[in-house]
PDB file of C-alpha atoms in Angstrom:
ATOM      1  CA  UNK K 681      -0.105   0.163  -0.291  1.00  0.00           C
ATOM      2  CA  UNK K 682       1.434   3.495  -1.145  1.00  0.00           C
ATOM      3  CA  UNK K 683       2.259   6.022   1.538  1.00  0.00           C
ATOM      4  CA  UNK K 684       1.526   9.215   2.146  1.00  0.00           C
ATOM      5  CA  UNK K 685       3.275  11.855  -0.753  1.00  0.00           C
ATOM      6  CA  UNK K 686       4.654  15.018  -0.326  1.00  0.00           C
ATOM      7  CA  UNK K 687       6.077  17.258  -2.328  1.00  0.00           C
ATOM      8  CA  UNK K 688       8.885  18.959  -2.671  1.00  0.00           C
ATOM      9  CA  UNK K 689      10.944  17.459  -0.337  1.00  0.00           C
ATOM     10  CA  UNK K 690      12.938  20.597   0.197  1.00  0.00           C
ATOM     11  CA  UNK K 691      12.536  24.257  -0.650  1.00  0.00           C
ATOM     12  CA  UNK K 692      14.212  27.191  -0.352  1.00  0.00           C
ATOM     13  CA  UNK K 693      12.566  30.907  -0.723  1.00  0.00           C
ATOM     14  CA  UNK K 694      13.241  34.293   0.007  1.00  0.00           C
ATOM     15  CA  UNK K 695      11.208  36.295   2.897  1.00  0.00           C
ATOM     16  CA  UNK K 696       8.150  37.506   1.265  1.00  0.00           C
ATOM     17  CA  UNK K 697       7.935  34.897  -1.409  1.00  0.00           C
ATOM     18  CA  UNK K 698       5.125  32.596  -1.675  1.00  0.00           C
ATOM     19  CA  UNK K 699       5.334  28.781  -1.800  1.00  0.00           C
ATOM     20  CA  UNK K 700       2.975  25.818  -1.905  1.00  0.00           C
ATOM     21  CA  UNK K 701       2.882  22.236  -0.535  1.00  0.00           C
ATOM     22  CA  UNK K 702       1.050  19.478  -1.781  1.00  0.00           C
ATOM     23  CA  UNK K 703       0.124  16.073  -0.107  1.00  0.00           C
ATOM     24  CA  UNK K 704      -1.424  12.895  -1.548  1.00  0.00           C
ATOM     25  CA  UNK K 705      -2.991  10.637   1.794  1.00  0.00           C
ATOM     26  CA  UNK K 706      -3.444   7.112   1.545  1.00  0.00           C
ATOM     27  CA  UNK K 707      -6.320   5.992  -0.396  1.00  0.00           C
ATOM     28  CA  UNK K 708      -9.240   5.702   1.358  1.00  0.00           C
ATOM     29  CA  UNK K 709      -8.265   7.450   4.305  1.00  0.00           C
ATOM     30  CA  UNK K 710     -10.994  10.507   5.142  1.00  0.00           C
ATOM     31  CA  UNK K 711      -8.793  12.618   7.118  1.00  0.00           C
ATOM     32  CA  UNK K 712      -5.479  14.411   6.487  1.00  0.00           C
ATOM     33  CA  UNK K 713      -3.416  16.831   8.841  1.00  0.00           C
ATOM     34  CA  UNK K 714      -0.978  19.289   8.221  1.00  0.00           C
ATOM     35  CA  UNK K 715       1.788  19.534  10.791  1.00  0.00           C
ATOM     36  CA  UNK K 716       4.940  22.118  11.402  1.00  0.00           C
ATOM     37  CA  UNK K 717       7.553  20.625  12.806  1.00  0.00           C
ATOM     38  CA  UNK K 718      10.306  23.637  14.039  1.00  0.00           C
ATOM     39  CA  UNK K 719      13.742  21.766  14.394  1.00  0.00           C
ATOM     40  CA  UNK K 720      13.792  20.713  18.265  1.00  0.00           C
ATOM     41  CA  UNK K 721      10.427  20.633  18.712  1.00  0.00           C
ATOM     42  CA  UNK K 722       7.057  18.687  18.283  1.00  0.00           C
ATOM     43  CA  UNK K 723       4.656  18.850  15.623  1.00  0.00           C
ATOM     44  CA  UNK K 724       2.096  21.419  15.934  1.00  0.00           C
ATOM     45  CA  UNK K 725      -1.033  20.754  14.210  1.00  0.00           C
ATOM     46  CA  UNK K 726      -2.011  23.506  11.875  1.00  0.00           C
ATOM     47  CA  UNK K 727      -5.187  22.022  10.204  1.00  0.00           C
ATOM     48  CA  UNK K 728      -7.060  18.720  10.034  1.00  0.00           C
ATOM     49  CA  UNK K 729      -9.668  18.244   7.366  1.00  0.00           C
ATOM     50  CA  UNK K 730     -12.441  15.424   7.399  1.00  0.00           C
ATOM     51  CA  UNK K 731     -12.871  14.370   3.805  1.00  0.00           C
ATOM     52  CA  UNK K 732     -13.066  17.730   1.992  1.00  0.00           C
ATOM     53  CA  UNK K 733     -14.075  20.107   5.124  1.00  0.00           C
ATOM     54  CA  UNK K 734     -11.908  21.684   8.184  1.00  0.00           C
ATOM     55  CA  UNK K 735     -12.169  20.191  11.338  1.00  0.00           C
ATOM     56  CA  UNK K 736      -9.840  22.302  13.104  1.00  0.00           C
ATOM     57  CA  UNK K 737      -7.925  25.023  12.092  1.00  0.00           C
ATOM     58  CA  UNK K 738      -7.487  27.105  15.046  1.00  0.00           C
ATOM     59  CA  UNK K 739      -3.783  26.869  15.143  1.00  0.00           C
ATOM     60  CA  UNK K 740      -3.232  28.388  11.096  1.00  0.00           C
ATOM     61  CA  UNK K 741      -1.986  31.709  11.014  1.00  0.00           C
ATOM     62  CA  UNK K 742      -4.777  32.611   8.637  1.00  0.00           C
ATOM     63  CA  UNK K 743      -3.232  36.047   7.466  1.00  0.00           C
ATOM     64  CA  UNK K 744      -0.427  33.890   5.272  1.00  0.00           C
ATOM     65  CA  UNK K 745      -1.260  30.239   5.707  1.00  0.00           C
ATOM     66  CA  UNK K 746      -4.097  28.646   3.333  1.00  0.00           C
ATOM     67  CA  UNK K 747      -4.829  24.785   2.655  1.00  0.00           C
ATOM     68  CA  UNK K 748      -7.563  23.514   0.834  1.00  0.00           C
ATOM     69  CA  UNK K 749      -8.195  19.868   0.265  1.00  0.00           C
ATOM     70  CA  UNK K 750     -10.393  19.967  -3.020  1.00  0.00           C
ATOM     71  CA  UNK K 751     -12.880  16.583  -3.721  1.00  0.00           C
ATOM     72  CA  UNK K 752     -11.425  15.480  -0.779  1.00  0.00           C
ATOM     73  CA  UNK K 753      -8.041  13.596  -1.326  1.00  0.00           C
ATOM     74  CA  UNK K 754      -5.445  15.857  -2.253  1.00  0.00           C
ATOM     75  CA  UNK K 755      -4.468  19.077  -0.399  1.00  0.00           C
ATOM     76  CA  UNK K 756      -2.025  21.807  -0.922  1.00  0.00           C
ATOM     77  CA  UNK K 757      -0.920  24.158   1.896  1.00  0.00           C
ATOM     78  CA  UNK K 758       0.475  27.744   0.837  1.00  0.00           C
ATOM     79  CA  UNK K 759       2.329  30.414   2.306  1.00  0.00           C
ATOM     80  CA  UNK K 760       2.047  33.758   1.128  1.00  0.00           C
ATOM     81  CA  UNK K 761       3.911  35.984   2.133  1.00  0.00           C
ATOM     82  CA  UNK K 762       6.702  33.961   3.712  1.00  0.00           C
ATOM     83  CA  UNK K 763       8.637  35.140   7.101  1.00  0.00           C
ATOM     84  CA  UNK K 764      12.195  33.931   8.715  1.00  0.00           C
ATOM     85  CA  UNK K 765      10.006  31.679  11.581  1.00  0.00           C
ATOM     86  CA  UNK K 766       8.518  29.710   9.048  1.00  0.00           C
ATOM     87  CA  UNK K 767      11.156  27.786   8.266  1.00  0.00           C
ATOM     88  CA  UNK K 768      10.219  24.504   9.526  1.00  0.00           C
ATOM     89  CA  UNK K 769       9.138  20.667   8.319  1.00  0.00           C
ATOM     90  CA  UNK K 770       5.999  20.949   6.868  1.00  0.00           C
ATOM     91  CA  UNK K 771       4.187  17.490   7.608  1.00  0.00           C
ATOM     92  CA  UNK K 772       1.079  16.065   6.087  1.00  0.00           C
ATOM     93  CA  UNK K 773      -0.729  13.198   7.587  1.00  0.00           C
ATOM     94  CA  UNK K 774      -3.647  10.946   7.256  1.00  0.00           C
ATOM     95  CA  UNK K 775      -5.976   8.683   9.252  1.00  0.00           C
ATOM     96  CA  UNK K 776      -9.462   6.718   8.188  1.00  0.00           C
ATOM     97  CA  UNK K 777     -11.173   8.678  10.280  1.00  0.00           C
ATOM     98  CA  UNK K 778     -10.697  11.014  12.817  1.00  0.00           C
ATOM     99  CA  UNK K 779     -11.893   9.110  15.574  1.00  0.00           C
ATOM    100  CA  UNK K 780     -10.231   9.412  19.050  1.00  0.00           C
ATOM    101  CA  UNK K 781      -8.023   6.355  18.490  1.00  0.00           C
ATOM    102  CA  UNK K 782      -6.806   6.265  15.016  1.00  0.00           C
ATOM    103  CA  UNK K 783      -3.456   5.727  13.654  1.00  0.00           C
ATOM    104  CA  UNK K 784      -2.043   8.880  11.872  1.00  0.00           C
ATOM    105  CA  UNK K 785       0.021   7.766   8.989  1.00  0.00           C
ATOM    106  CA  UNK K 786       2.985  10.579   7.834  1.00  0.00           C
ATOM    107  CA  UNK K 787       4.467  11.741   4.712  1.00  0.00           C
ATOM    108  CA  UNK K 788       7.989  12.666   4.611  1.00  0.00           C
ATOM    109  CA  UNK K 789       7.624  16.251   5.027  1.00  0.00           C
ATOM    110  CA  UNK K 790       8.945  18.852   2.986  1.00  0.00           C
ATOM    111  CA  UNK K 791      11.557  20.947   4.715  1.00  0.00           C
ATOM    112  CA  UNK K 792      10.980  24.647   4.091  1.00  0.00           C
ATOM    113  CA  UNK K 793      14.313  27.231   4.486  1.00  0.00           C
ATOM    114  CA  UNK K 794      13.080  30.822   4.198  1.00  0.00           C
ATOM    115  CA  UNK K 795      16.232  33.526   3.896  1.00  0.00           C
TER     116      UNK K 795
ATOM    117  CA  UNK X 814       2.571  25.790  30.327  1.00  0.00           C
ATOM    118  CA  UNK X 815       2.466  23.582  27.379  1.00  0.00           C
ATOM    119  CA  UNK X 816      -0.465  21.089  26.929  1.00  0.00           C
ATOM    120  CA  UNK X 817       1.968  18.267  26.769  1.00  0.00           C
ATOM    121  CA  UNK X 818       5.325  17.775  28.557  1.00  0.00           C
ATOM    122  CA  UNK X 819       7.856  15.498  28.240  1.00  0.00           C
ATOM    123  CA  UNK X 820      11.291  14.813  30.286  1.00  0.00           C
ATOM    124  CA  UNK X 821      13.597  16.953  28.798  1.00  0.00           C
ATOM    125  CA  UNK X 822      16.266  14.647  27.922  1.00  0.00           C
ATOM    126  CA  UNK X 823      18.525  13.592  25.821  1.00  0.00           C
ATOM    127  CA  UNK X 824      19.058  10.147  27.522  1.00  0.00           C
ATOM    128  CA  UNK X 825      22.289   8.458  26.768  1.00  0.00           C
ATOM    129  CA  UNK X 826      22.518   4.910  27.962  1.00  0.00           C
ATOM    130  CA  UNK X 827      24.204   1.783  27.030  1.00  0.00           C
ATOM    131  CA  UNK X 828      23.216  -1.770  24.996  1.00  0.00           C
ATOM    132  CA  UNK X 829      20.769  -3.484  27.569  1.00  0.00           C
ATOM    133  CA  UNK X 830      19.999  -0.558  29.516  1.00  0.00           C
ATOM    134  CA  UNK X 831      16.462   0.246  30.617  1.00  0.00           C
ATOM    135  CA  UNK X 832      14.961   3.363  30.206  1.00  0.00           C
ATOM    136  CA  UNK X 833      12.278   5.175  30.765  1.00  0.00           C
ATOM    137  CA  UNK X 834      10.319   8.347  29.785  1.00  0.00           C
ATOM    138  CA  UNK X 835       7.814  10.692  31.136  1.00  0.00           C
ATOM    139  CA  UNK X 836       5.104  12.613  29.987  1.00  0.00           C
ATOM    140  CA  UNK X 837       2.742  14.682  31.394  1.00  0.00           C
ATOM    141  CA  UNK X 838      -0.943  16.079  29.860  1.00  0.00           C
ATOM    142  CA  UNK X 839      -2.828  19.302  31.020  1.00  0.00           C
ATOM    143  CA  UNK X 840      -6.295  18.717  29.470  1.00  0.00           C
ATOM    144  CA  UNK X 841      -8.466  16.380  32.178  1.00  0.00           C
ATOM    145  CA  UNK X 842     -10.569  15.320  29.047  1.00  0.00           C
ATOM    146  CA  UNK X 843      -7.924  13.970  26.845  1.00  0.00           C
ATOM    147  CA  UNK X 844      -9.394  10.691  25.312  1.00  0.00           C
ATOM    148  CA  UNK X 845      -6.440   8.964  23.962  1.00  0.00           C
ATOM    149  CA  UNK X 846      -2.796   8.703  24.136  1.00  0.00           C
ATOM    150  CA  UNK X 847       0.054   7.520  21.819  1.00  0.00           C
ATOM    151  CA  UNK X 848       4.152   7.156  21.912  1.00  0.00           C
ATOM    152  CA  UNK X 849       5.373   7.956  18.365  1.00  0.00           C
ATOM    153  CA  UNK X 850       9.117   7.572  17.529  1.00  0.00           C
ATOM    154  CA  UNK X 851      10.860   9.676  15.248  1.00  0.00           C
ATOM    155  CA  UNK X 852      14.132   9.159  13.792  1.00  0.00           C
ATOM    156  CA  UNK X 853      17.022  11.557  12.551  1.00  0.00           C
ATOM    157  CA  UNK X 854      15.421  13.698   9.651  1.00  0.00           C
ATOM    158  CA  UNK X 855      12.207  11.047   9.366  1.00  0.00           C
ATOM    159  CA  UNK X 856       8.324  10.979   9.798  1.00  0.00           C
ATOM    160  CA  UNK X 857       6.935   9.916  12.733  1.00  0.00           C
ATOM    161  CA  UNK X 858       5.765   6.679  13.444  1.00  0.00           C
ATOM    162  CA  UNK X 859       3.538   4.782  15.736  1.00  0.00           C
ATOM    163  CA  UNK X 860       4.866   2.854  17.854  1.00  0.00           C
ATOM    164  CA  UNK X 861       1.997   1.780  20.636  1.00  0.00           C
ATOM    165  CA  UNK X 862      -0.751   3.321  21.759  1.00  0.00           C
ATOM    166  CA  UNK X 863      -1.227   3.137  25.870  1.00  0.00           C
ATOM    167  CA  UNK X 864      -4.166   1.734  27.030  1.00  0.00           C
ATOM    168  CA  UNK X 865      -5.771   2.402  30.899  1.00  0.00           C
ATOM    169  CA  UNK X 866      -4.530  -1.041  31.793  1.00  0.00           C
ATOM    170  CA  UNK X 867      -0.972  -0.785  30.280  1.00  0.00           C
ATOM    171  CA  UNK X 868       0.645  -2.349  27.655  1.00  0.00           C
ATOM    172  CA  UNK X 869       3.399  -4.400  26.618  1.00  0.00           C
ATOM    173  CA  UNK X 870       4.919  -4.926  22.762  1.00  0.00           C
ATOM    174  CA  UNK X 871       8.652  -6.875  23.221  1.00  0.00           C
ATOM    175  CA  UNK X 872      10.514  -4.738  24.853  1.00  0.00           C
ATOM    176  CA  UNK X 873       8.291  -1.934  25.141  1.00  0.00           C
ATOM    177  CA  UNK X 874       6.102  -1.110  27.965  1.00  0.00           C
ATOM    178  CA  UNK X 875       3.601   1.872  27.949  1.00  0.00           C
ATOM    179  CA  UNK X 876       1.099   2.886  31.061  1.00  0.00           C
ATOM    180  CA  UNK X 877      -1.453   5.735  31.717  1.00  0.00           C
ATOM    181  CA  UNK X 878      -2.101   7.455  35.233  1.00  0.00           C
ATOM    182  CA  UNK X 879      -5.282   9.050  34.259  1.00  0.00           C
ATOM    183  CA  UNK X 880      -5.493  10.729  37.843  1.00  0.00           C
ATOM    184  CA  UNK X 881      -2.481  11.899  38.110  1.00  0.00           C
ATOM    185  CA  UNK X 882      -2.266  12.792  34.035  1.00  0.00           C
ATOM    186  CA  UNK X 883       0.366  11.169  32.784  1.00  0.00           C
ATOM    187  CA  UNK X 884       1.782   8.205  30.684  1.00  0.00           C
ATOM    188  CA  UNK X 885       5.425   6.714  30.726  1.00  0.00           C
ATOM    189  CA  UNK X 886       7.397   4.362  28.217  1.00  0.00           C
ATOM    190  CA  UNK X 887       9.552   1.755  29.349  1.00  0.00           C
ATOM    191  CA  UNK X 888      12.437   0.430  27.252  1.00  0.00           C
ATOM    192  CA  UNK X 889      14.516  -2.485  28.192  1.00  0.00           C
ATOM    193  CA  UNK X 890      17.040  -4.123  26.837  1.00  0.00           C
ATOM    194  CA  UNK X 891      17.989  -1.080  24.898  1.00  0.00           C
ATOM    195  CA  UNK X 892      19.487  -1.835  21.590  1.00  0.00           C
ATOM    196  CA  UNK X 893      21.345   0.589  19.127  1.00  0.00           C
ATOM    197  CA  UNK X 894      18.499   0.813  16.999  1.00  0.00           C
ATOM    198  CA  UNK X 895      16.202   1.879  19.298  1.00  0.00           C
ATOM    199  CA  UNK X 896      18.746   5.502  18.959  1.00  0.00           C
ATOM    200  CA  UNK X 897      15.589   7.902  18.442  1.00  0.00           C
ATOM    201  CA  UNK X 898      13.165  10.899  19.503  1.00  0.00           C
ATOM    202  CA  UNK X 899      10.003   9.305  21.332  1.00  0.00           C
ATOM    203  CA  UNK X 900       7.133  11.924  21.032  1.00  0.00           C
ATOM    204  CA  UNK X 901       4.077  11.500  23.169  1.00  0.00           C
ATOM    205  CA  UNK X 902       0.695  12.360  21.757  1.00  0.00           C
ATOM    206  CA  UNK X 903      -2.256  13.212  23.379  1.00  0.00           C
ATOM    207  CA  UNK X 904      -5.656  13.428  21.736  1.00  0.00           C
ATOM    208  CA  UNK X 905      -9.082  15.281  22.602  1.00  0.00           C
ATOM    209  CA  UNK X 906     -12.386  13.828  22.396  1.00  0.00           C
ATOM    210  CA  UNK X 907     -13.016  15.665  19.141  1.00  0.00           C
ATOM    211  CA  UNK X 908      -9.886  13.694  17.620  1.00  0.00           C
ATOM    212  CA  UNK X 909      -7.559  17.030  18.534  1.00  0.00           C
ATOM    213  CA  UNK X 910      -3.809  15.570  18.248  1.00  0.00           C
ATOM    214  CA  UNK X 911      -1.230  17.261  21.021  1.00  0.00           C
ATOM    215  CA  UNK X 912       2.183  16.029  20.465  1.00  0.00           C
ATOM    216  CA  UNK X 913       5.159  16.768  22.950  1.00  0.00           C
ATOM    217  CA  UNK X 914       8.357  18.052  22.036  1.00  0.00           C
ATOM    218  CA  UNK X 915       9.915  14.955  22.245  1.00  0.00           C
ATOM    219  CA  UNK X 916      12.758  13.036  24.647  1.00  0.00           C
ATOM    220  CA  UNK X 917      15.967  12.023  22.080  1.00  0.00           C
ATOM    221  CA  UNK X 918      17.437   8.831  23.241  1.00  0.00           C
ATOM    222  CA  UNK X 919      20.760   7.399  22.317  1.00  0.00           C
ATOM    223  CA  UNK X 920      22.101   3.627  22.605  1.00  0.00           C
ATOM    224  CA  UNK X 921      25.877   3.562  22.597  1.00  0.00           C
ATOM    225  CA  UNK X 922      27.408   0.557  22.255  1.00  0.00           C
TER     226      UNK X 922
END
């Protein structure tokens, strides 16, 4: 079974530029998550989708970050404009449902460096 | 105060040692608990779920204390391949996951 796919794997941009990340979850997984992981810290949830609806985006900096999951499958996360503090690994994960005990399967992440 | 706090680490232990990690959580409504493992520059992967009665998987034992709001992970007979960062994860009944910052373990020959 194919895992969670993410692209690009690495991205270097200058501050104030825009960047977009793509995620393809495991087939059949209804729930998709985007996390930000800063070096030395645990993943922080940015947004959680159930099919194509948003379940939780309370920690998404909405002035610069946006995410969508059209048709309830693939998802994109965009940052516009980027700041130095956005340098981090952006992890996408999926689970079969958004139930309490569901296992999350993570993609390899996109490493973003903002100069 | 963070919602999920872990031992700061790092833990450096010899092969064969027993090591224990603790994790505390602040939301008393938390419903499910997990330990994930993250290797250097890799994505997190589920190590084990944590049940109220405690559970064991080979050399790994996880325990939950709801009254004191902490979970623990015990690794017996440490192997070099156990070297990784161990992330404590707490889910609310709405399915929201909060990760701790992780504890790094290095097992040395």
